Coordinates of C-alpha atoms in Angstrom, one line a residue:
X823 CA 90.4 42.1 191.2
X824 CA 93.7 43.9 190.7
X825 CA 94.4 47.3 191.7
X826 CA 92.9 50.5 190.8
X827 CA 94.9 53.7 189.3
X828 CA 94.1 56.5 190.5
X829 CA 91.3 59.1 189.2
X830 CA 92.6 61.9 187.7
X831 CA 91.7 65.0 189.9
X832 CA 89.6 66.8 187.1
X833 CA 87.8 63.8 186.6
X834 CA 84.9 64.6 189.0
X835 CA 84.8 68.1 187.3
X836 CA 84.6 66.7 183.8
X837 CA 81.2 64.5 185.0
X838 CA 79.5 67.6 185.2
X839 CA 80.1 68.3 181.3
X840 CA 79.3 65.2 180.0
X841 CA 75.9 65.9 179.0
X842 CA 77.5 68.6 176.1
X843 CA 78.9 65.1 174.4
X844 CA 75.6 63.7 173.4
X845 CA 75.0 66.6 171.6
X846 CA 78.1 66.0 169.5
X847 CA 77.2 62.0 169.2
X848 CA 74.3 63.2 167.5
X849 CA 76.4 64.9 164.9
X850 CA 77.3 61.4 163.9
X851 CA 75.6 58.4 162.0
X852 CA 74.5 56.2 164.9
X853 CA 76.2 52.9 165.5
X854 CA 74.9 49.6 166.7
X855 CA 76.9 48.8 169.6
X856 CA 79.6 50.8 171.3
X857 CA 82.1 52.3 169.0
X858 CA 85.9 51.8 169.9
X859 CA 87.7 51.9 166.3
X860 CA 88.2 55.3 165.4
X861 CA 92.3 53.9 165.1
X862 CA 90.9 51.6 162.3
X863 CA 87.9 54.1 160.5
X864 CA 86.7 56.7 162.6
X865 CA 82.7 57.4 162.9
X866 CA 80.7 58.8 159.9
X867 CA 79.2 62.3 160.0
X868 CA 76.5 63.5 158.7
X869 CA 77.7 66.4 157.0
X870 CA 80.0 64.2 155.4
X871 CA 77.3 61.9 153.8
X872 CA 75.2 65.3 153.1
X873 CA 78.0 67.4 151.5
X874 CA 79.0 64.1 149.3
X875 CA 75.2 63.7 148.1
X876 CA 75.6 67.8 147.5
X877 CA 78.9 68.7 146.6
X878 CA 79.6 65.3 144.2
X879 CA 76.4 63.1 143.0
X880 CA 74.3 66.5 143.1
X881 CA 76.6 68.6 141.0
X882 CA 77.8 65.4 139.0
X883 CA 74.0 64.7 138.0
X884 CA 73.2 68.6 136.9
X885 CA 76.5 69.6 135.6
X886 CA 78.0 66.4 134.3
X887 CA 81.5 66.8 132.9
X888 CA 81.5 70.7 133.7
X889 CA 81.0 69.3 137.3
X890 CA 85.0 69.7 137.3
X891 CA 85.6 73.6 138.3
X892 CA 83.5 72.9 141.1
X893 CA 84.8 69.4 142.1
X894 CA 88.2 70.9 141.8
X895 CA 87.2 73.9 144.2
X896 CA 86.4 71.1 146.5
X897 CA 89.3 69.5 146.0
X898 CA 91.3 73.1 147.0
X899 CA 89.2 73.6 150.1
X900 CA 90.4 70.0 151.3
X901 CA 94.0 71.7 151.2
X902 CA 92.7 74.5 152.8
X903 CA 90.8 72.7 155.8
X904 CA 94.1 70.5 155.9
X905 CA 96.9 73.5 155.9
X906 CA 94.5 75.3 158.8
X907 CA 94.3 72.2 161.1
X908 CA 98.4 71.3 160.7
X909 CA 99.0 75.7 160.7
X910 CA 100.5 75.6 157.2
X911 CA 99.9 77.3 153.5
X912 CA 97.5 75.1 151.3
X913 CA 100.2 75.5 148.8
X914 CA 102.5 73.4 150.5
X915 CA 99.7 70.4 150.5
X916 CA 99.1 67.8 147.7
X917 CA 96.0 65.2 148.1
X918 CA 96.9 61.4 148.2
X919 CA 95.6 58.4 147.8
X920 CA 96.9 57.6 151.2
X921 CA 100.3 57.8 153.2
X922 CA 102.0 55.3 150.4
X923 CA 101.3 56.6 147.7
X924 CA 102.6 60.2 148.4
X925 CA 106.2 58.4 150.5
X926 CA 106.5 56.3 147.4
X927 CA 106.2 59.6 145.2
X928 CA 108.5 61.8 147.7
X929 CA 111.2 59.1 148.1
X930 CA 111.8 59.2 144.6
X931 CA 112.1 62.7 144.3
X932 CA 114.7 62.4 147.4
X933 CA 116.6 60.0 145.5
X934 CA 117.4 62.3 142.6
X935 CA 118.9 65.1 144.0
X936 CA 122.5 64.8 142.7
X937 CA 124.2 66.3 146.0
X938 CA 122.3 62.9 148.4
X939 CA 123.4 60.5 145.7
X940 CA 125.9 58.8 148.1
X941 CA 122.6 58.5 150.5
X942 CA 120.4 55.5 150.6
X943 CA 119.4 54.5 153.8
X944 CA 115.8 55.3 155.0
X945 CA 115.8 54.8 158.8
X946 CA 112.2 53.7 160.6
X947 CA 111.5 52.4 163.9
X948 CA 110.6 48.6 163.7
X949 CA 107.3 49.6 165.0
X950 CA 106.3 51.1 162.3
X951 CA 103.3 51.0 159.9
X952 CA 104.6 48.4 157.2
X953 CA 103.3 49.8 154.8
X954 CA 105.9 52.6 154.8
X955 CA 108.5 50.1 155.0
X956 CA 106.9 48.1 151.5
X957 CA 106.8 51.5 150.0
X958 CA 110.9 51.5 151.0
X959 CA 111.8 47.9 150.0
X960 CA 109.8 48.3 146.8
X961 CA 112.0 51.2 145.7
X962 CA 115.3 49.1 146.1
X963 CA 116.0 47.8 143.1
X964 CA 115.1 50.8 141.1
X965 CA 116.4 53.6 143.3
X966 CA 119.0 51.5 145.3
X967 CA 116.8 52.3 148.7
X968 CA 117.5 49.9 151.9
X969 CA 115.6 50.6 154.8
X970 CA 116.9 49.9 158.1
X971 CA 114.9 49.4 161.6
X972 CA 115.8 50.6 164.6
X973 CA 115.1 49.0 168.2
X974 CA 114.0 50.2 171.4
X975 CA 112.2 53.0 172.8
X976 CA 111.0 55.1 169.6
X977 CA 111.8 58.4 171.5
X978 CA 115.9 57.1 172.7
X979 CA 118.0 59.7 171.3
X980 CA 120.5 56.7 171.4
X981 CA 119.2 54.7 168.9
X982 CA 118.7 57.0 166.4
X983 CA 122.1 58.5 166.8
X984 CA 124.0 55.2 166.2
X985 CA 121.4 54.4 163.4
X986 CA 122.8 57.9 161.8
X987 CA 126.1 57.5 162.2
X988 CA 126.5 53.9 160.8
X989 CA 124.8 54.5 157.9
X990 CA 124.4 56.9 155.1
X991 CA 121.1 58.2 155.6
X992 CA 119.2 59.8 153.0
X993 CA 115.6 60.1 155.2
X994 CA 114.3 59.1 158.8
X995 CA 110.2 58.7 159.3
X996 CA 109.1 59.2 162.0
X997 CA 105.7 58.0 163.6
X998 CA 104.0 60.3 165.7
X999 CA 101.6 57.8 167.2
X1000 CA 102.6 54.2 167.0
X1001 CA 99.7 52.0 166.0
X1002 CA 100.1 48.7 168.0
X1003 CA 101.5 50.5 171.5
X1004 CA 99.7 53.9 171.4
X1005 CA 103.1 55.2 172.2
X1006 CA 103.7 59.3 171.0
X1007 CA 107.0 60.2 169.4
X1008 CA 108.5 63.7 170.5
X1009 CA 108.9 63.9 166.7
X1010 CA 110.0 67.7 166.9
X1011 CA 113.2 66.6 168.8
X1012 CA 113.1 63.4 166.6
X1013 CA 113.1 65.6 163.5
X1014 CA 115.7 68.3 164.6
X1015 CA 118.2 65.2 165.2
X1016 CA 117.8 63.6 161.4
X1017 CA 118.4 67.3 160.3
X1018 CA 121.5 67.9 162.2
X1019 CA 123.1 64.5 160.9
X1020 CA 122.3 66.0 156.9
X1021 CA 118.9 63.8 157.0
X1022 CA 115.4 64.7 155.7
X1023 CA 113.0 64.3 158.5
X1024 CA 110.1 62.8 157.4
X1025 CA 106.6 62.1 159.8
X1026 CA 103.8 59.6 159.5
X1027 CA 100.7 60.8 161.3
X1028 CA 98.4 58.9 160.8
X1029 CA 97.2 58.0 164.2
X1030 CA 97.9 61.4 165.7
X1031 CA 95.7 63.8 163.2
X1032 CA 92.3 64.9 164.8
X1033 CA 93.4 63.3 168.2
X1034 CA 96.5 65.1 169.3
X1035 CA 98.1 68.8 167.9
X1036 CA 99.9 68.2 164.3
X1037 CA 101.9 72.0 164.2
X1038 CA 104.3 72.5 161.1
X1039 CA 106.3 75.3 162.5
X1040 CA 107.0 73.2 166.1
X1041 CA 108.0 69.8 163.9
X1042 CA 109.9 71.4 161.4
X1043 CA 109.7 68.2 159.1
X1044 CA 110.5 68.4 155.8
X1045 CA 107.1 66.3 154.9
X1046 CA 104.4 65.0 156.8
X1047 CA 102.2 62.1 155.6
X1048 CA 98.6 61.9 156.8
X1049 CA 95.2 60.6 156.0
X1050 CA 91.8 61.4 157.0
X1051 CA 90.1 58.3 157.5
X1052 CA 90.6 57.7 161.5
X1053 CA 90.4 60.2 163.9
X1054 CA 89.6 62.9 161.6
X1055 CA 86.4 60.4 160.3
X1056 CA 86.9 61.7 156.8
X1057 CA 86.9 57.8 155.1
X1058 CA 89.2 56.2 153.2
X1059 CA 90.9 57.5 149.8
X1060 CA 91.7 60.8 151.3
X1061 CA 95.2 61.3 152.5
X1062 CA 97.8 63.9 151.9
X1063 CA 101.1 65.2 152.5
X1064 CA 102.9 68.5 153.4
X1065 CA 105.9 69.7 151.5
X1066 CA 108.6 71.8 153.3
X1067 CA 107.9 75.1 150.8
X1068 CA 111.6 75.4 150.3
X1069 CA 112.1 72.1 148.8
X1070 CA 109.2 72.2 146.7
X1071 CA 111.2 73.6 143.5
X1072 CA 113.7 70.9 143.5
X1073 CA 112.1 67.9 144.2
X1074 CA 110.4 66.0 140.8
X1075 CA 109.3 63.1 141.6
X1076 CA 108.8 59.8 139.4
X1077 CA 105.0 59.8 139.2
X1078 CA 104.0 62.8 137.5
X1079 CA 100.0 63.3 135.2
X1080 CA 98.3 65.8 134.0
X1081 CA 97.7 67.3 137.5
X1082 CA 101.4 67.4 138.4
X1083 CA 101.5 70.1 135.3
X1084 CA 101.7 73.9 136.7
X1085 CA 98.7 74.6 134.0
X1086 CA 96.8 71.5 133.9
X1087 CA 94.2 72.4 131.0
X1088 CA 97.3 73.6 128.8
X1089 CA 97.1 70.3 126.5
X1090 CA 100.6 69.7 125.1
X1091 CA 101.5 66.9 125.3
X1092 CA 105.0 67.8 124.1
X1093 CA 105.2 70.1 127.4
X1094 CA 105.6 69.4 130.7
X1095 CA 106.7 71.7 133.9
X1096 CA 105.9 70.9 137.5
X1097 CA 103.7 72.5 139.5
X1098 CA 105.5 75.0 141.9
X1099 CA 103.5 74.0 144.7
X1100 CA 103.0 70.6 146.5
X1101 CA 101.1 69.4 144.2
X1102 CA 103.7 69.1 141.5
X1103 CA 103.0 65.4 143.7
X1104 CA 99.6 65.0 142.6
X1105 CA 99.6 62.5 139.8
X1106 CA 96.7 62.0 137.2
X1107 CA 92.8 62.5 137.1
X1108 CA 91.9 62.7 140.8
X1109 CA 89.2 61.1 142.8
X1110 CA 86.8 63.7 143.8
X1111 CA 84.7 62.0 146.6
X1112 CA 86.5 61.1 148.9
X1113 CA 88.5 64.7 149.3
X1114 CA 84.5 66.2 149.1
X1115 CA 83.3 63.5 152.0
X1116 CA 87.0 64.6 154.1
X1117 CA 86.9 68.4 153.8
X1118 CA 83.5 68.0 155.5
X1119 CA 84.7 65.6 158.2
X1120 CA 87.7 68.1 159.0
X1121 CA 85.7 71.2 159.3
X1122 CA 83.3 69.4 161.5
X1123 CA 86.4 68.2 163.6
X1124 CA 87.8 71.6 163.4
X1125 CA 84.4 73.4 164.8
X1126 CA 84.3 71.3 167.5
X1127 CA 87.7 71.2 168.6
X1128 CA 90.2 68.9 168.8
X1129 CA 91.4 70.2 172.3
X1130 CA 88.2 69.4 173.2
X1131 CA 88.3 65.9 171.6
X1132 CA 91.3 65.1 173.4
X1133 CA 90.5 65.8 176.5
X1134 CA 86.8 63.9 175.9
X1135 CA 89.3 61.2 174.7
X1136 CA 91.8 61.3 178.0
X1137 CA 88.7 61.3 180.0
X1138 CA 87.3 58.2 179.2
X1139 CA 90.1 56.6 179.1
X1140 CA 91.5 57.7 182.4
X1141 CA 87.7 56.2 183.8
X1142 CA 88.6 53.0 182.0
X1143 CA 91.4 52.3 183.6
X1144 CA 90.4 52.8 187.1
X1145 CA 87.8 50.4 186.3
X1146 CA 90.2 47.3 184.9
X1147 CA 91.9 44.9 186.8
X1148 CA 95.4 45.5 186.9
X1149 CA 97.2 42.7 184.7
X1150 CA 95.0 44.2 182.2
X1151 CA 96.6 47.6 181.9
X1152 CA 98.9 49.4 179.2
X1153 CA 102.4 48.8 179.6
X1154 CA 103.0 52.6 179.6
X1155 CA 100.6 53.6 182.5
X1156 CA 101.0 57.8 181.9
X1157 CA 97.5 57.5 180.0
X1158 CA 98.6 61.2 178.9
X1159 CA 101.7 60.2 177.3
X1160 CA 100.0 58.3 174.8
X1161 CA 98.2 58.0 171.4
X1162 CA 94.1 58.4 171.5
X1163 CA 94.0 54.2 171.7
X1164 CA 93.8 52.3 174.4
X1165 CA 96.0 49.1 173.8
X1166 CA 95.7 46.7 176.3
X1167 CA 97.4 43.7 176.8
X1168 CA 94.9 40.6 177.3
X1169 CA 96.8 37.7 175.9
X1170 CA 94.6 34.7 173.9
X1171 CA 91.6 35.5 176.7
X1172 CA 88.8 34.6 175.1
X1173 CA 86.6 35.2 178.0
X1174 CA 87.1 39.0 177.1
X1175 CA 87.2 38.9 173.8
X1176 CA 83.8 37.0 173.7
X1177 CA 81.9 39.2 176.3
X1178 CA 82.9 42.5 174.5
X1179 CA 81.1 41.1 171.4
X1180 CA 78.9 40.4 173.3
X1181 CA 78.5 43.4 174.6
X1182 CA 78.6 45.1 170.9
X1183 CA 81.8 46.5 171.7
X1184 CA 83.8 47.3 167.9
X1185 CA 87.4 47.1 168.7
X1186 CA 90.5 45.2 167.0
X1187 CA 92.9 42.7 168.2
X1188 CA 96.4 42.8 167.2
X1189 CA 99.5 40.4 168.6
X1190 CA 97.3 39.6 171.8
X1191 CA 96.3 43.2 172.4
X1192 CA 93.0 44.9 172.6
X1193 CA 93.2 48.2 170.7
X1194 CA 89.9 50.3 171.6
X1195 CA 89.7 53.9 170.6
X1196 CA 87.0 56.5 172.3
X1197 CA 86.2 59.2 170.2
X1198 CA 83.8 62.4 171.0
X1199 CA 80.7 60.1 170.4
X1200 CA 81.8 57.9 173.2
X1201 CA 80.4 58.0 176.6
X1202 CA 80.6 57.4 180.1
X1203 CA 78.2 55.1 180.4
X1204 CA 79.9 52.9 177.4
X1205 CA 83.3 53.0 179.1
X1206 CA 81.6 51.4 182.3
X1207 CA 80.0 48.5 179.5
X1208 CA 83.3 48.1 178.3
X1209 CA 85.2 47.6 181.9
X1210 CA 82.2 44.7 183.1
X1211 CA 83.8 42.8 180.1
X1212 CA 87.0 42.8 181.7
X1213 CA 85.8 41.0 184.9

């Protein structure tokens, strides 16, 4: 057995309180087995199933097609429950699909404007989400976009700098919380560099939402790409993205339907104008459910508290660790430096691998590291389940 870290000094005082979690776990669906994959789809709650069986099948089943004024007041109070968690105006959100899909749509917006025409590089750290980086390389032919990866530790000034000032960049993204390393970007300092070399700062928080604070005024991004279907346990289909206010007017992107228009029920189809708010990004007929199932999820989220969420979170994981031989630890060892996820670096064990299934542990495995995520529903009692598979 390797070496133990050391408990944290508030650990003994957090034992007292964890009785107050159970009553949050049973806020949730239950789960066979022990949870850990709230990185990948975080737990379902059952106001989410209960206000999608209300708010959508319910009001779909009476109403029919005049269902839409209320499915679109739904869709509103998503923005709102969004704009209050990231401290923002609900006109500066637009629903997405997911974090493509509303990039894709901003890039090409970014492209446009006349006065960045000489601008084509989009900068990204090579540790992040591909996805962004298809959305990038998809655009290059059609709005001569190249994307170009930087190396090294996401957060050295350094690398960014010399990225900036070899190439004409139009856009950096930033990721707040890096999904394979659980690493945490200082992405207001990130963000306040790209804007002093004349680039758009862009962020993907995907893995940060619901875990750690997302605060508009303290990034100062010019748009911020989220979804709700991980920490925030609002399913998949509902993302969205947040629009500096001051851009809003002269960005027009590519993609543009009937929900793009400023009067969507006008019915000309000889007339067009944007939207003057974010949504100007929204694209055609909408999905209602999943934006119905999310707004639940967050304002569940929200009433609990995600300060209290993250500590819960830090908590177990600081217990985890003491318990795990040392060769088995993260890289990065400050436990409060990083992302809600636990990635642990196990190699091709399959001793481990086979006894946490065993064990009905959920977690992921990605380039020979364990990725295991402890949410609010998570106990004590699972993290010591979790640790016997590591011996």
């Amino acid at each position: 057995m390797g070496r133990r870290v050391r408990k944290s000094p508030s650990f003994d005082t957090w034992l007292v309180a964890m009785a107050n979690t159970t009553n949050f776990k049973a806020l949730f669906e239950p789960i066979d087995g022990i949870y850990a994959l709230s990185h990948s789809v975080g737990p379902l709650p059952k106001v989410s199933r209960a206000a999608l069986n209300h708010e959508y099948f319910d009001t779909w089943s009476q109403l029919g097609g005049d269902a839409w004024g209320h499915w679109l007041t739904q869709i509103d109070g998503f923005c709102q429950s969004v704009a209050a968690l990231i401290d923002t105006k609900s006109d500066a959100i637009c629903p997405q699909t997911n974090l493509a899909s509303g990039f894709s749509a901003f890039l090409t917006a970014l492209a446009k404007l006349p006065e960045h025409s000489y601008k084509k590089t989009i900068l990204m750290h090579e540790d992040a989400f591909p996805s962004m980086g298809f959305v990038v390389s998809g655009l290059a032919n059609s709005h001569h976009l190249e994307l170009v990866l930087v190396k090294g530790d996401p957060n050295d000034q350094d690398i960014w700098l010399t990225a900036l000032e070899t190439h004409r960049v139009l856009a950096c993204l930033f990721t707040h919380v890096h999904s394979n390393t659980s690493a945490v970007s200082d992405i207001g300092r990130l963000c306040q560099l790209a804007k002093e070399h004349n680039a758009f700062a862009l962020v993907d928080v995907a893995q940060s939402i619901g875990i750690l604070p997302v605060n508009v005024p303290s990034i100062n991004a010019d748009a911020i790409f989220g979804s709700c279907v991980k920490w925030l346990c609002g399913g998949p289909g509902a993302g969205f993205m947040y629009v500096e206010p001051t851009l809003i007017e002269q960005l027009q992107p590519d993609t543009r339907g009937w929900f793009s228009h400023q009067n969507p029920f006008e019915f000309d189809i000889t007339h067009f104008r944007f939207a003057d708010t974010a949504k100007r990004f929204f694209g055609g007929t909408p999905s209602v459910a999943p934006f119905v199932t999310a707004k639940a999820s967050i304002d569940l989220i929200a009433s609990i508290g995600q300060k209290q969420i993250y500590h819960h979170n830090l908590m177990l994981k600081q217990r985890l660790v003491t318990l795990l031989p040392e060769k088995y630890l993260p890289q990065n060892q400050h436990i409060d430096k990083q992302g809600g996820t636990l990635c642990l670096p196990v190699g091709s064990n399959e001793k481990i691998l086979s006894q946490l299934r065993n064990a009905g542990v959920k977690f992921d495995e990605r380039q020979k590291v364990i990725r295991l995520s402890l949410h609010i529903i998570n106990t004590l009692s699972e993290v010591e389940a979790i640790a016997e598979c590591f011996n």
